C-alpha cells in the first residue's frame, strides 16, 4: 500500500529553503492569528473579524480578507457544507466533537506517526501524494476516560490519493469533498513553504468515517530530525498505539 517512492515533479526548491515550521492558518481562529498575514491578535485591541461565511478563520483587516479569498473560497464552501450536514444530527455532531478533542490533544503523536509512516525525513514529497488511514475504536470505558484517552488505535496504513478517493467515494459525496478540501489546504500551505499538511483519515470500526483531518507538517529539516531522534519505521501503527494514552 505504501508508495513512499512516489515523487512529485511539481514540488519547488522553495520547500528546501524553509527553516522554521510554518503555522497552519486554517486554525487561525484557535491560534488567534490572521488567516492571511499571520499577524497575532494582541489582547486589548479590537478583535479580528471572522469570515462571515464559515466563521472558522479570522482576519486582521479587510485587505487581508480580500487577498485571502481566492485561496479560501474552496475550503470555506466545504466548511459551510460540512456544517450544514450536521444540522439536525446532534449525535453525529457530538461524536465529531469528541473526536476533535481527542485529535487535538494527541496531535504531536499523530504528526510523528505520519512522518514515520511516509518516511518524510527521507521522502519529503510523499506528503503531497499520500495520506494515512487510521482506524479507531471508542474504548469500552470511554465515558469515564478523559478526552485524550477515549479512543484506541487498532489499524493503520498509508494510502495514495487515488486509493483514498476510492475509499471515500464509498462514503458518499461528502467524503470526496473533505478529501478535496484537505488537498486544497495542503497546496495552500506548500505555497507558503513547508511540507504542507498531513492528511489523516480516521474511521471508527473501519466502516463509518469519523473525520478527515489535517495536521501541519514541520519543515523538511525538522521532519528529518524528528525521525532521526525516534523512527517508528514500518512499526508506526504499533508505536502510535503504545504512545497514546
Ligand atoms: Zn492580516
Ligand atoms: Zn470562510
Short mmCIF file of C-alpha atoms and ligand atoms in Angstrom, two decimals:
data_model
loop_
_atom_site.label_atom_id
_atom_site.label_comp_id
_atom_site.label_asym_id
_atom_site.label_seq_id
_atom_site.Cartn_x
_atom_site.Cartn_y
_atom_site.Cartn_z
CA UNK A 1 0.00 0.00 0.00
CA UNK A 2 2.81 2.38 0.83
CA UNK A 3 4.09 4.36 -2.09
CA UNK A 4 6.80 6.31 -0.35
CA UNK A 5 8.88 6.18 -3.52
CA UNK A 6 6.40 8.40 -5.33
CA UNK A 7 7.85 11.70 -6.37
CA UNK A 8 6.12 14.93 -7.06
CA UNK A 9 7.52 16.65 -10.15
CA UNK A 10 5.76 19.89 -9.32
CA UNK A 11 7.44 20.43 -5.96
CA UNK A 12 9.61 23.50 -5.85
CA UNK A 13 13.03 24.04 -4.28
CA UNK A 14 11.35 26.58 -2.03
CA UNK A 15 10.36 23.72 0.25
CA UNK A 16 14.00 23.07 0.97
CA UNK A 17 14.73 26.64 1.95
CA UNK A 18 12.09 26.69 4.64
CA UNK A 19 13.74 26.52 8.05
CA UNK A 20 11.06 27.43 10.53
CA UNK A 21 7.95 25.35 10.93
CA UNK A 22 5.06 27.13 9.29
CA UNK A 23 1.85 27.89 11.12
CA UNK A 24 -1.33 26.43 9.74
CA UNK A 25 -3.55 29.42 9.47
CA UNK A 26 -6.61 27.26 8.88
CA UNK A 27 -6.56 27.12 12.66
CA UNK A 28 -6.28 30.87 12.75
CA UNK A 29 -9.28 31.26 14.98
CA UNK A 30 -7.88 28.92 17.62
CA UNK A 31 -4.37 30.32 17.25
CA UNK A 32 -5.72 33.91 17.13
CA UNK A 33 -3.69 34.82 14.07
CA UNK A 34 -4.72 36.43 10.80
CA UNK A 35 -5.51 33.76 8.19
CA UNK A 36 -3.60 35.69 5.55
CA UNK A 37 -0.64 37.57 7.08
CA UNK A 38 -0.34 35.54 10.32
CA UNK A 39 -0.31 38.67 12.46
CA UNK A 40 -1.07 37.80 16.07
CA UNK A 41 -4.10 39.29 17.70
CA UNK A 42 -2.99 41.23 20.76
CA UNK A 43 -5.18 41.36 23.84
CA UNK A 44 -6.92 44.65 24.49
CA UNK A 45 -7.24 45.70 20.85
CA UNK A 46 -10.25 45.31 18.56
CA UNK A 47 -10.69 41.57 17.91
CA UNK A 48 -10.02 40.27 14.38
CA UNK A 49 -13.12 39.68 12.28
CA UNK A 50 -14.10 36.10 11.41
CA UNK A 51 -15.02 35.07 7.89
CA UNK A 52 -18.75 35.73 7.81
CA UNK A 53 -19.47 32.55 5.85
CA UNK A 54 -17.62 29.75 7.67
CA UNK A 55 -16.65 31.61 10.87
CA UNK A 56 -13.58 29.38 11.06
CA UNK A 57 -10.83 31.82 10.14
CA UNK A 58 -10.10 35.39 11.24
CA UNK A 59 -8.52 38.41 9.55
CA UNK A 60 -6.66 41.45 10.87
CA UNK A 61 -8.02 43.70 8.11
CA UNK A 62 -10.34 43.95 5.16
CA UNK A 63 -7.24 43.92 2.90
CA UNK A 64 -6.13 40.55 4.21
CA UNK A 65 -9.59 39.11 3.83
CA UNK A 66 -9.77 40.22 0.20
CA UNK A 67 -6.27 38.90 -0.58
CA UNK A 68 -7.07 35.56 1.02
CA UNK A 69 -10.41 34.97 -0.66
CA UNK A 70 -9.28 33.30 -3.93
CA UNK A 71 -7.48 30.67 -1.80
CA UNK A 72 -10.02 30.45 0.97
CA UNK A 73 -13.07 30.21 -1.31
CA UNK A 74 -12.93 26.42 -1.80
CA UNK A 75 -12.18 25.38 1.80
CA UNK A 76 -14.75 27.93 3.03
CA UNK A 77 -17.51 26.40 0.91
CA UNK A 78 -16.65 22.89 2.12
CA UNK A 79 -16.64 24.02 5.74
CA UNK A 80 -20.09 25.56 5.35
CA UNK A 81 -21.43 22.43 3.65
CA UNK A 82 -19.99 20.12 6.30
CA UNK A 83 -21.70 22.19 8.97
CA UNK A 84 -24.99 22.02 7.12
CA UNK A 85 -24.79 18.22 7.04
CA UNK A 86 -24.58 18.19 10.82
CA UNK A 87 -27.73 20.23 11.33
CA UNK A 88 -30.41 18.13 12.97
CA UNK A 89 -27.90 15.37 13.70
CA UNK A 90 -26.84 16.09 17.28
CA UNK A 91 -25.46 12.58 17.77
CA UNK A 92 -23.08 12.83 14.85
CA UNK A 93 -22.11 16.38 15.81
CA UNK A 94 -21.35 15.16 19.33
CA UNK A 95 -19.27 12.25 18.01
CA UNK A 96 -17.23 14.61 15.84
CA UNK A 97 -16.71 16.99 18.76
CA UNK A 98 -15.37 14.12 20.90
CA UNK A 99 -13.12 13.06 18.11
CA UNK A 100 -11.80 16.59 17.50
CA UNK A 101 -10.84 16.88 21.15
CA UNK A 102 -9.04 13.55 21.04
CA UNK A 103 -7.24 14.57 17.90
CA UNK A 104 -6.17 18.00 19.12
CA UNK A 105 -4.77 16.66 22.39
CA UNK A 106 -2.79 13.95 20.58
CA UNK A 107 -1.71 15.98 17.59
CA UNK A 108 2.04 15.66 18.23
CA UNK A 109 1.88 11.88 18.30
CA UNK A 110 -0.30 11.74 15.19
CA UNK A 111 2.12 14.04 13.36
CA UNK A 112 5.05 11.85 14.32
CA UNK A 113 3.17 8.77 13.12
CA UNK A 114 2.56 10.48 9.79
CA UNK A 115 6.23 11.45 9.40
CA UNK A 116 7.38 7.90 10.13
CA UNK A 117 4.65 6.17 8.10
CA UNK A 118 5.59 8.09 4.97
CA UNK A 119 9.31 8.29 5.81
CA UNK A 120 9.14 12.05 5.29
CA UNK A 121 12.61 12.61 6.70
CA UNK A 122 13.90 10.93 3.53
CA UNK A 123 10.97 11.37 1.13
CA UNK A 124 9.56 14.82 1.88
CA UNK A 125 7.36 14.91 -1.23
CA UNK A 126 5.42 11.80 -0.11
CA UNK A 127 3.16 14.11 1.90
CA UNK A 128 1.77 15.56 -1.31
CA UNK A 129 0.76 12.23 -2.83
CA UNK A 130 -0.15 10.15 0.19
CA UNK A 131 -2.23 10.22 3.29
CA UNK A 132 -2.66 7.88 6.19
CA UNK A 133 -5.65 5.96 7.31
CA UNK A 134 -6.15 5.23 10.99
CA UNK A 135 -8.95 3.08 12.33
CA UNK A 136 -10.11 3.94 15.83
CA UNK A 137 -12.35 2.30 18.35
CA UNK A 138 -14.01 4.02 21.26
CA UNK A 139 -12.75 2.34 24.41
CA UNK A 140 -15.42 0.31 26.24
CA UNK A 141 -14.99 2.61 29.25
CA UNK A 142 -14.71 5.79 27.13
CA UNK A 143 -17.41 7.57 29.13
CA UNK A 144 -15.12 7.73 32.16
CA UNK A 145 -11.93 8.45 30.19
CA UNK A 146 -10.52 11.94 29.62
CA UNK A 147 -10.82 13.39 26.07
CA UNK A 148 -7.29 12.43 25.10
CA UNK A 149 -7.81 8.77 26.07
CA UNK A 150 -11.21 7.96 24.59
CA UNK A 151 -10.05 6.02 21.55
CA UNK A 152 -7.74 3.11 20.82
CA UNK A 153 -5.98 2.81 17.51
CA UNK A 154 -6.37 -0.64 16.05
CA UNK A 155 -5.24 -0.38 12.46
CA UNK A 156 -3.50 1.97 10.10
CA UNK A 157 -1.89 2.16 6.69
CA UNK A 158 -0.78 4.64 4.07
CA UNK A 159 -2.91 5.44 1.04
CA UNK A 160 -2.27 7.17 -2.25
CA UNK A 161 -4.66 9.91 -3.31
CA UNK A 162 -6.31 7.55 -5.79
CA UNK A 163 -6.81 4.85 -3.16
CA UNK A 164 -8.26 7.40 -0.77
CA UNK A 165 -10.66 8.57 -3.45
CA UNK A 166 -11.92 5.01 -3.95
CA UNK A 167 -12.36 4.51 -0.26
CA UNK A 168 -14.06 7.84 0.38
CA UNK A 169 -16.21 7.58 -2.72
CA UNK A 170 -17.95 4.70 -0.96
CA UNK A 171 -18.84 7.12 1.85
CA UNK A 172 -20.77 9.41 -0.45
CA UNK A 173 -20.08 12.86 -1.86
CA UNK A 174 -19.15 14.40 1.47
CA UNK A 175 -16.13 12.15 1.83
CA UNK A 176 -14.76 13.21 -1.53
CA UNK A 177 -15.42 16.81 -0.68
CA UNK A 178 -13.40 16.51 2.52
CA UNK A 179 -10.55 14.93 0.61
CA UNK A 180 -10.58 17.73 -1.93
CA UNK A 181 -10.77 20.35 0.79
CA UNK A 182 -7.73 18.86 2.54
CA UNK A 183 -5.84 18.70 -0.74
CA UNK A 184 -6.51 22.39 -1.43
CA UNK A 185 -5.49 23.43 2.06
CA UNK A 186 -2.31 21.41 1.80
CA UNK A 187 -1.45 23.04 -1.51
CA UNK A 188 -2.07 26.46 0.02
CA UNK A 189 0.36 25.59 2.82
CA UNK A 190 3.05 24.37 0.46
CA UNK A 191 2.90 27.66 -1.42
CA UNK A 192 3.68 29.33 1.88
CA UNK A 193 6.64 26.97 2.43
CA UNK A 194 7.00 23.74 4.32
CA UNK A 195 5.78 20.27 3.55
CA UNK A 196 2.09 21.07 3.58
CA UNK A 197 -0.42 19.28 5.69
CA UNK A 198 -0.58 15.71 6.89
CA UNK A 199 -3.90 14.32 5.75
CA UNK A 200 -5.37 11.79 8.08
CA UNK A 201 -8.47 9.78 7.53
CA UNK A 202 -9.90 8.48 10.76
CA UNK A 203 -12.59 5.88 10.84
CA UNK A 204 -14.44 4.19 13.58
CA UNK A 205 -14.54 0.42 13.25
CA UNK A 206 -13.23 0.81 9.69
CA UNK A 207 -16.71 1.48 8.38
CA UNK A 208 -18.03 4.79 9.48
CA UNK A 209 -15.98 7.85 8.76
CA UNK A 210 -15.31 9.85 11.88
CA UNK A 211 -13.35 12.67 10.36
CA UNK A 212 -10.92 13.67 7.76
CA UNK A 213 -8.34 15.82 9.36
CA UNK A 214 -5.16 17.70 8.63
CA UNK A 215 -2.10 18.43 10.74
CA UNK A 216 0.52 20.96 9.82
CA UNK A 217 3.83 19.31 8.94
CA UNK A 218 7.22 20.56 10.08
CA UNK A 219 9.87 21.77 7.66
CA UNK A 220 11.81 19.13 5.73
CA UNK A 221 14.77 19.55 8.06
CA UNK A 222 12.70 19.19 11.21
CA UNK A 223 10.97 16.12 9.80
CA UNK A 224 14.39 14.56 9.25
CA UNK A 225 15.49 15.44 12.78
CA UNK A 226 12.30 14.06 14.30
CA UNK A 227 12.79 10.77 12.50
CA UNK A 228 16.46 10.63 13.41
CA UNK A 229 15.57 11.06 17.05
CA UNK A 230 12.91 8.40 17.03
CA UNK A 231 11.99 6.42 13.94
CA UNK A 232 8.89 4.27 14.29
CA UNK A 233 9.54 2.86 10.81
CA UNK A 234 7.27 0.14 9.48
CA UNK A 235 6.07 -0.42 13.01
CA UNK A 236 4.50 3.06 13.22
CA UNK A 237 0.95 1.99 13.99
CA UNK A 238 2.06 -0.26 16.88
CA UNK A 239 4.31 2.50 18.20
CA UNK A 240 1.48 5.00 17.97
CA UNK A 241 -0.79 2.66 19.88
CA UNK A 242 1.81 2.32 22.65
CA UNK A 243 2.48 6.05 22.80
CA UNK A 244 -1.18 7.11 23.01
CA UNK A 245 -2.75 7.48 26.45
ZN1 LIG B 1 -3.67 40.13 8.18
ZN1 LIG B 2 -14.70 31.22 5.30
#
